């Protein structure tokens, strides 16, 4: 199998399983990763969230609008900064973020079930190293024509 197929099919399977675990929450597919990010970076600005979640600014605006409509987040302007909004989780958002964190944990447990912990650690160390290299390659190179 090709790398692109493994990556895309793995992502699709993972997202399907995640959304099945979160189906009772009313979250849409783009919202869990934003909630996950905000759980660790509450008060981040929209650019930081977009960069960390690999979401285009226009798409993030749509995701945040949906989250705001569900009272998961609130947007605040910093003193003197009229251009940037900072995104904060509401109490409901923190509760939902905890649901997301637990769903990700269950999904990771299921993913690595029956795999020895030392193999998981070895895989994660190699995957993180290669991921950073690949990301650097793709962030700095011109797209292939």
JSON list of C-alpha atoms in Angstrom, two decimals:
[
{"chain": "A", "resi": 1, "resn": "UNK", "atom": "CA", "xyz": [0.00, 0.00, 0.00]},
{"chain": "A", "resi": 2, "resn": "UNK", "atom": "CA", "xyz": [1.10, 3.54, -0.67]},
{"chain": "A", "resi": 3, "resn": "UNK", "atom": "CA", "xyz": [1.78, 6.02, 2.10]},
{"chain": "A", "resi": 4, "resn": "UNK", "atom": "CA", "xyz": [-1.00, 8.35, 0.96]},
{"chain": "A", "resi": 5, "resn": "UNK", "atom": "CA", "xyz": [-3.54, 5.54, 1.06]},
{"chain": "A", "resi": 6, "resn": "UNK", "atom": "CA", "xyz": [-2.48, 4.41, 4.54]},
{"chain": "A", "resi": 7, "resn": "UNK", "atom": "CA", "xyz": [-2.59, 7.97, 5.85]},
{"chain": "A", "resi": 8, "resn": "UNK", "atom": "CA", "xyz": [-5.94, 8.90, 4.32]},
{"chain": "A", "resi": 9, "resn": "UNK", "atom": "CA", "xyz": [-7.67, 5.62, 5.15]},
{"chain": "A", "resi": 10, "resn": "UNK", "atom": "CA", "xyz": [-6.27, 5.66, 8.68]},
{"chain": "A", "resi": 11, "resn": "UNK", "atom": "CA", "xyz": [-7.57, 9.18, 9.18]},
{"chain": "A", "resi": 12, "resn": "UNK", "atom": "CA", "xyz": [-11.00, 8.26, 7.81]},
{"chain": "A", "resi": 13, "resn": "UNK", "atom": "CA", "xyz": [-11.28, 5.22, 10.08]},
{"chain": "A", "resi": 14, "resn": "UNK", "atom": "CA", "xyz": [-10.11, 7.19, 13.10]},
{"chain": "A", "resi": 15, "resn": "UNK", "atom": "CA", "xyz": [-12.54, 10.06, 12.44]},
{"chain": "A", "resi": 16, "resn": "UNK", "atom": "CA", "xyz": [-15.43, 7.64, 11.92]},
{"chain": "A", "resi": 17, "resn": "UNK", "atom": "CA", "xyz": [-14.70, 5.88, 15.21]},
{"chain": "A", "resi": 18, "resn": "UNK", "atom": "CA", "xyz": [-14.25, 9.18, 17.06]},
{"chain": "A", "resi": 19, "resn": "UNK", "atom": "CA", "xyz": [-17.51, 10.62, 15.77]},
{"chain": "A", "resi": 20, "resn": "UNK", "atom": "CA", "xyz": [-19.34, 7.38, 16.64]},
{"chain": "A", "resi": 21, "resn": "UNK", "atom": "CA", "xyz": [-18.13, 7.78, 20.24]},
{"chain": "A", "resi": 22, "resn": "UNK", "atom": "CA", "xyz": [-19.22, 11.43, 20.23]},
{"chain": "A", "resi": 23, "resn": "UNK", "atom": "CA", "xyz": [-22.50, 11.01, 18.33]},
{"chain": "A", "resi": 24, "resn": "UNK", "atom": "CA", "xyz": [-24.56, 11.93, 21.41]},
{"chain": "A", "resi": 25, "resn": "UNK", "atom": "CA", "xyz": [-22.78, 15.29, 21.72]},
{"chain": "A", "resi": 26, "resn": "UNK", "atom": "CA", "xyz": [-23.93, 16.97, 18.51]},
{"chain": "A", "resi": 27, "resn": "UNK", "atom": "CA", "xyz": [-20.34, 17.86, 17.60]},
{"chain": "A", "resi": 28, "resn": "UNK", "atom": "CA", "xyz": [-19.45, 18.13, 13.93]},
{"chain": "A", "resi": 29, "resn": "UNK", "atom": "CA", "xyz": [-16.26, 16.51, 12.55]},
{"chain": "A", "resi": 30, "resn": "UNK", "atom": "CA", "xyz": [-14.12, 19.69, 12.77]},
{"chain": "A", "resi": 31, "resn": "UNK", "atom": "CA", "xyz": [-15.04, 20.53, 16.34]},
{"chain": "A", "resi": 32, "resn": "UNK", "atom": "CA", "xyz": [-13.32, 17.80, 18.42]},
{"chain": "A", "resi": 33, "resn": "UNK", "atom": "CA", "xyz": [-9.80, 18.77, 17.38]},
{"chain": "A", "resi": 34, "resn": "UNK", "atom": "CA", "xyz": [-10.52, 22.43, 18.16]},
{"chain": "A", "resi": 35, "resn": "UNK", "atom": "CA", "xyz": [-11.92, 21.49, 21.57]},
{"chain": "A", "resi": 36, "resn": "UNK", "atom": "CA", "xyz": [-8.90, 19.25, 22.17]},
{"chain": "A", "resi": 37, "resn": "UNK", "atom": "CA", "xyz": [-6.55, 22.12, 21.33]},
{"chain": "A", "resi": 38, "resn": "UNK", "atom": "CA", "xyz": [-8.44, 24.61, 23.50]},
{"chain": "A", "resi": 39, "resn": "UNK", "atom": "CA", "xyz": [-8.37, 22.23, 26.47]},
{"chain": "A", "resi": 40, "resn": "UNK", "atom": "CA", "xyz": [-4.61, 22.80, 26.55]},
{"chain": "A", "resi": 41, "resn": "UNK", "atom": "CA", "xyz": [-4.55, 26.35, 25.10]},
{"chain": "A", "resi": 42, "resn": "UNK", "atom": "CA", "xyz": [-7.64, 28.15, 26.38]},
{"chain": "A", "resi": 43, "resn": "UNK", "atom": "CA", "xyz": [-7.57, 31.76, 25.25]},
{"chain": "A", "resi": 44, "resn": "UNK", "atom": "CA", "xyz": [-5.69, 31.09, 22.01]},
{"chain": "A", "resi": 45, "resn": "UNK", "atom": "CA", "xyz": [-6.23, 33.42, 19.10]},
{"chain": "A", "resi": 46, "resn": "UNK", "atom": "CA", "xyz": [-7.82, 32.23, 15.88]},
{"chain": "A", "resi": 47, "resn": "UNK", "atom": "CA", "xyz": [-4.52, 32.12, 13.97]},
{"chain": "A", "resi": 48, "resn": "UNK", "atom": "CA", "xyz": [-2.93, 29.88, 16.61]},
{"chain": "A", "resi": 49, "resn": "UNK", "atom": "CA", "xyz": [-5.90, 27.51, 16.51]},
{"chain": "A", "resi": 50, "resn": "UNK", "atom": "CA", "xyz": [-5.96, 27.40, 12.71]},
{"chain": "A", "resi": 51, "resn": "UNK", "atom": "CA", "xyz": [-2.22, 26.66, 12.56]},
{"chain": "A", "resi": 52, "resn": "UNK", "atom": "CA", "xyz": [-2.28, 24.01, 15.29]},
{"chain": "A", "resi": 53, "resn": "UNK", "atom": "CA", "xyz": [-5.35, 22.26, 13.88]},
{"chain": "A", "resi": 54, "resn": "UNK", "atom": "CA", "xyz": [-4.28, 22.62, 10.24]},
{"chain": "A", "resi": 55, "resn": "UNK", "atom": "CA", "xyz": [-7.51, 24.39, 9.33]},
{"chain": "A", "resi": 56, "resn": "UNK", "atom": "CA", "xyz": [-7.90, 27.27, 6.87]},
{"chain": "A", "resi": 57, "resn": "UNK", "atom": "CA", "xyz": [-8.99, 30.52, 8.52]},
{"chain": "A", "resi": 58, "resn": "UNK", "atom": "CA", "xyz": [-12.36, 30.58, 6.72]},
{"chain": "A", "resi": 59, "resn": "UNK", "atom": "CA", "xyz": [-13.08, 26.98, 7.74]},
{"chain": "A", "resi": 60, "resn": "UNK", "atom": "CA", "xyz": [-12.11, 27.71, 11.34]},
{"chain": "A", "resi": 61, "resn": "UNK", "atom": "CA", "xyz": [-14.49, 30.67, 11.40]},
{"chain": "A", "resi": 62, "resn": "UNK", "atom": "CA", "xyz": [-17.32, 28.35, 10.39]},
{"chain": "A", "resi": 63, "resn": "UNK", "atom": "CA", "xyz": [-16.30, 25.75, 13.00]},
{"chain": "A", "resi": 64, "resn": "UNK", "atom": "CA", "xyz": [-16.09, 28.42, 15.71]},
{"chain": "A", "resi": 65, "resn": "UNK", "atom": "CA", "xyz": [-19.48, 29.87, 14.72]},
{"chain": "A", "resi": 66, "resn": "UNK", "atom": "CA", "xyz": [-21.02, 26.45, 15.25]},
{"chain": "A", "resi": 67, "resn": "UNK", "atom": "CA", "xyz": [-19.24, 26.03, 18.56]},
{"chain": "A", "resi": 68, "resn": "UNK", "atom": "CA", "xyz": [-20.36, 29.47, 19.70]},
{"chain": "A", "resi": 69, "resn": "UNK", "atom": "CA", "xyz": [-23.97, 28.66, 18.74]},
{"chain": "A", "resi": 70, "resn": "UNK", "atom": "CA", "xyz": [-23.72, 25.60, 21.02]},
{"chain": "A", "resi": 71, "resn": "UNK", "atom": "CA", "xyz": [-22.30, 27.76, 23.84]},
{"chain": "A", "resi": 72, "resn": "UNK", "atom": "CA", "xyz": [-19.02, 25.81, 23.82]},
{"chain": "A", "resi": 73, "resn": "UNK", "atom": "CA", "xyz": [-16.80, 28.85, 23.32]},
{"chain": "A", "resi": 74, "resn": "UNK", "atom": "CA", "xyz": [-16.83, 32.59, 23.61]},
{"chain": "A", "resi": 75, "resn": "UNK", "atom": "CA", "xyz": [-14.82, 35.08, 21.61]},
{"chain": "A", "resi": 76, "resn": "UNK", "atom": "CA", "xyz": [-13.15, 37.95, 23.40]},
{"chain": "A", "resi": 77, "resn": "UNK", "atom": "CA", "xyz": [-11.03, 40.82, 22.18]},
{"chain": "A", "resi": 78, "resn": "UNK", "atom": "CA", "xyz": [-7.82, 41.59, 23.99]},
{"chain": "A", "resi": 79, "resn": "UNK", "atom": "CA", "xyz": [-7.41, 45.09, 25.38]},
{"chain": "A", "resi": 80, "resn": "UNK", "atom": "CA", "xyz": [-6.39, 47.40, 22.58]},
{"chain": "A", "resi": 81, "resn": "UNK", "atom": "CA", "xyz": [-6.44, 44.70, 19.89]},
{"chain": "A", "resi": 82, "resn": "UNK", "atom": "CA", "xyz": [-9.45, 45.34, 17.68]},
{"chain": "A", "resi": 83, "resn": "UNK", "atom": "CA", "xyz": [-8.44, 42.83, 15.01]},
{"chain": "A", "resi": 84, "resn": "UNK", "atom": "CA", "xyz": [-7.98, 39.57, 16.87]},
{"chain": "A", "resi": 85, "resn": "UNK", "atom": "CA", "xyz": [-10.40, 37.46, 18.81]},
{"chain": "A", "resi": 86, "resn": "UNK", "atom": "CA", "xyz": [-9.25, 35.13, 21.53]},
{"chain": "A", "resi": 87, "resn": "UNK", "atom": "CA", "xyz": [-11.22, 31.95, 22.03]},
{"chain": "A", "resi": 88, "resn": "UNK", "atom": "CA", "xyz": [-12.17, 30.72, 25.48]},
{"chain": "A", "resi": 89, "resn": "UNK", "atom": "CA", "xyz": [-14.03, 27.59, 26.49]},
{"chain": "A", "resi": 90, "resn": "UNK", "atom": "CA", "xyz": [-17.23, 28.08, 28.42]},
{"chain": "A", "resi": 91, "resn": "UNK", "atom": "CA", "xyz": [-18.10, 25.73, 31.27]},
{"chain": "A", "resi": 92, "resn": "UNK", "atom": "CA", "xyz": [-20.15, 23.72, 28.77]},
{"chain": "A", "resi": 93, "resn": "UNK", "atom": "CA", "xyz": [-17.17, 23.74, 26.40]},
{"chain": "A", "resi": 94, "resn": "UNK", "atom": "CA", "xyz": [-14.84, 22.46, 29.13]},
{"chain": "A", "resi": 95, "resn": "UNK", "atom": "CA", "xyz": [-17.27, 19.65, 29.87]},
{"chain": "A", "resi": 96, "resn": "UNK", "atom": "CA", "xyz": [-17.50, 18.79, 26.18]},
{"chain": "A", "resi": 97, "resn": "UNK", "atom": "CA", "xyz": [-13.73, 19.04, 25.90]},
{"chain": "A", "resi": 98, "resn": "UNK", "atom": "CA", "xyz": [-13.44, 16.46, 28.68]},
{"chain": "A", "resi": 99, "resn": "UNK", "atom": "CA", "xyz": [-15.76, 14.17, 26.68]},
{"chain": "A", "resi": 100, "resn": "UNK", "atom": "CA", "xyz": [-13.48, 14.63, 23.66]},
{"chain": "A", "resi": 101, "resn": "UNK", "atom": "CA", "xyz": [-10.35, 13.92, 25.72]},
{"chain": "A", "resi": 102, "resn": "UNK", "atom": "CA", "xyz": [-11.91, 10.72, 27.05]},
{"chain": "A", "resi": 103, "resn": "UNK", "atom": "CA", "xyz": [-13.02, 9.67, 23.55]},
{"chain": "A", "resi": 104, "resn": "UNK", "atom": "CA", "xyz": [-9.48, 10.19, 22.20]},
{"chain": "A", "resi": 105, "resn": "UNK", "atom": "CA", "xyz": [-8.08, 8.15, 25.10]},
{"chain": "A", "resi": 106, "resn": "UNK", "atom": "CA", "xyz": [-10.50, 5.27, 24.47]},
{"chain": "A", "resi": 107, "resn": "UNK", "atom": "CA", "xyz": [-9.71, 5.38, 20.77]},
{"chain": "A", "resi": 108, "resn": "UNK", "atom": "CA", "xyz": [-5.97, 5.19, 21.44]},
{"chain": "A", "resi": 109, "resn": "UNK", "atom": "CA", "xyz": [-6.51, 2.27, 23.81]},
{"chain": "A", "resi": 110, "resn": "UNK", "atom": "CA", "xyz": [-8.56, 0.47, 21.15]},
{"chain": "A", "resi": 111, "resn": "UNK", "atom": "CA", "xyz": [-6.00, 1.29, 18.45]},
{"chain": "A", "resi": 112, "resn": "UNK", "atom": "CA", "xyz": [-3.10, -0.26, 20.34]},
{"chain": "A", "resi": 113, "resn": "UNK", "atom": "CA", "xyz": [-4.98, -3.14, 21.96]},
{"chain": "A", "resi": 114, "resn": "UNK", "atom": "CA", "xyz": [-2.99, -6.39, 21.81]},
{"chain": "A", "resi": 115, "resn": "UNK", "atom": "CA", "xyz": [0.20, -4.54, 20.88]},
{"chain": "A", "resi": 116, "resn": "UNK", "atom": "CA", "xyz": [2.97, -4.75, 23.49]},
{"chain": "A", "resi": 117, "resn": "UNK", "atom": "CA", "xyz": [3.59, -1.38, 25.21]},
{"chain": "A", "resi": 118, "resn": "UNK", "atom": "CA", "xyz": [7.26, -1.37, 24.18]},
{"chain": "A", "resi": 119, "resn": "UNK", "atom": "CA", "xyz": [6.21, -1.72, 20.52]},
{"chain": "A", "resi": 120, "resn": "UNK", "atom": "CA", "xyz": [3.73, 1.14, 20.92]},
{"chain": "A", "resi": 121, "resn": "UNK", "atom": "CA", "xyz": [6.43, 3.33, 22.48]},
{"chain": "A", "resi": 122, "resn": "UNK", "atom": "CA", "xyz": [8.89, 2.41, 19.71]},
{"chain": "A", "resi": 123, "resn": "UNK", "atom": "CA", "xyz": [6.27, 3.17, 17.05]},
{"chain": "A", "resi": 124, "resn": "UNK", "atom": "CA", "xyz": [5.31, 6.52, 18.62]},
{"chain": "A", "resi": 125, "resn": "UNK", "atom": "CA", "xyz": [8.91, 7.66, 18.92]},
{"chain": "A", "resi": 126, "resn": "UNK", "atom": "CA", "xyz": [9.62, 6.79, 15.28]},
{"chain": "A", "resi": 127, "resn": "UNK", "atom": "CA", "xyz": [6.30, 8.19, 14.07]},
{"chain": "A", "resi": 128, "resn": "UNK", "atom": "CA", "xyz": [6.86, 11.51, 15.87]},
{"chain": "A", "resi": 129, "resn": "UNK", "atom": "CA", "xyz": [10.36, 11.84, 14.46]},
{"chain": "A", "resi": 130, "resn": "UNK", "atom": "CA", "xyz": [9.26, 11.05, 10.92]},
{"chain": "A", "resi": 131, "resn": "UNK", "atom": "CA", "xyz": [6.13, 13.19, 11.22]},
{"chain": "A", "resi": 132, "resn": "UNK", "atom": "CA", "xyz": [8.22, 16.25, 12.12]},
{"chain": "A", "resi": 133, "resn": "UNK", "atom": "CA", "xyz": [10.55, 15.61, 9.19]},
{"chain": "A", "resi": 134, "resn": "UNK", "atom": "CA", "xyz": [7.67, 15.10, 6.75]},
{"chain": "A", "resi": 135, "resn": "UNK", "atom": "CA", "xyz": [5.90, 18.20, 8.04]},
{"chain": "A", "resi": 136, "resn": "UNK", "atom": "CA", "xyz": [9.07, 20.23, 7.60]},
{"chain": "A", "resi": 137, "resn": "UNK", "atom": "CA", "xyz": [9.47, 18.85, 4.06]},
{"chain": "A", "resi": 138, "resn": "UNK", "atom": "CA", "xyz": [5.91, 19.70, 3.11]},
{"chain": "A", "resi": 139, "resn": "UNK", "atom": "CA", "xyz": [5.88, 23.10, 4.83]},
{"chain": "A", "resi": 140, "resn": "UNK", "atom": "CA", "xyz": [9.03, 24.30, 3.05]},
{"chain": "A", "resi": 141, "resn": "UNK", "atom": "CA", "xyz": [8.82, 22.67, -0.38]},
{"chain": "A", "resi": 142, "resn": "UNK", "atom": "CA", "xyz": [6.90, 23.94, -3.37]},
{"chain": "A", "resi": 143, "resn": "UNK", "atom": "CA", "xyz": [4.03, 21.60, -4.24]},
{"chain": "A", "resi": 144, "resn": "UNK", "atom": "CA", "xyz": [4.85, 19.08, -6.95]},
{"chain": "A", "resi": 145, "resn": "UNK", "atom": "CA", "xyz": [3.47, 20.06, -10.33]}
]
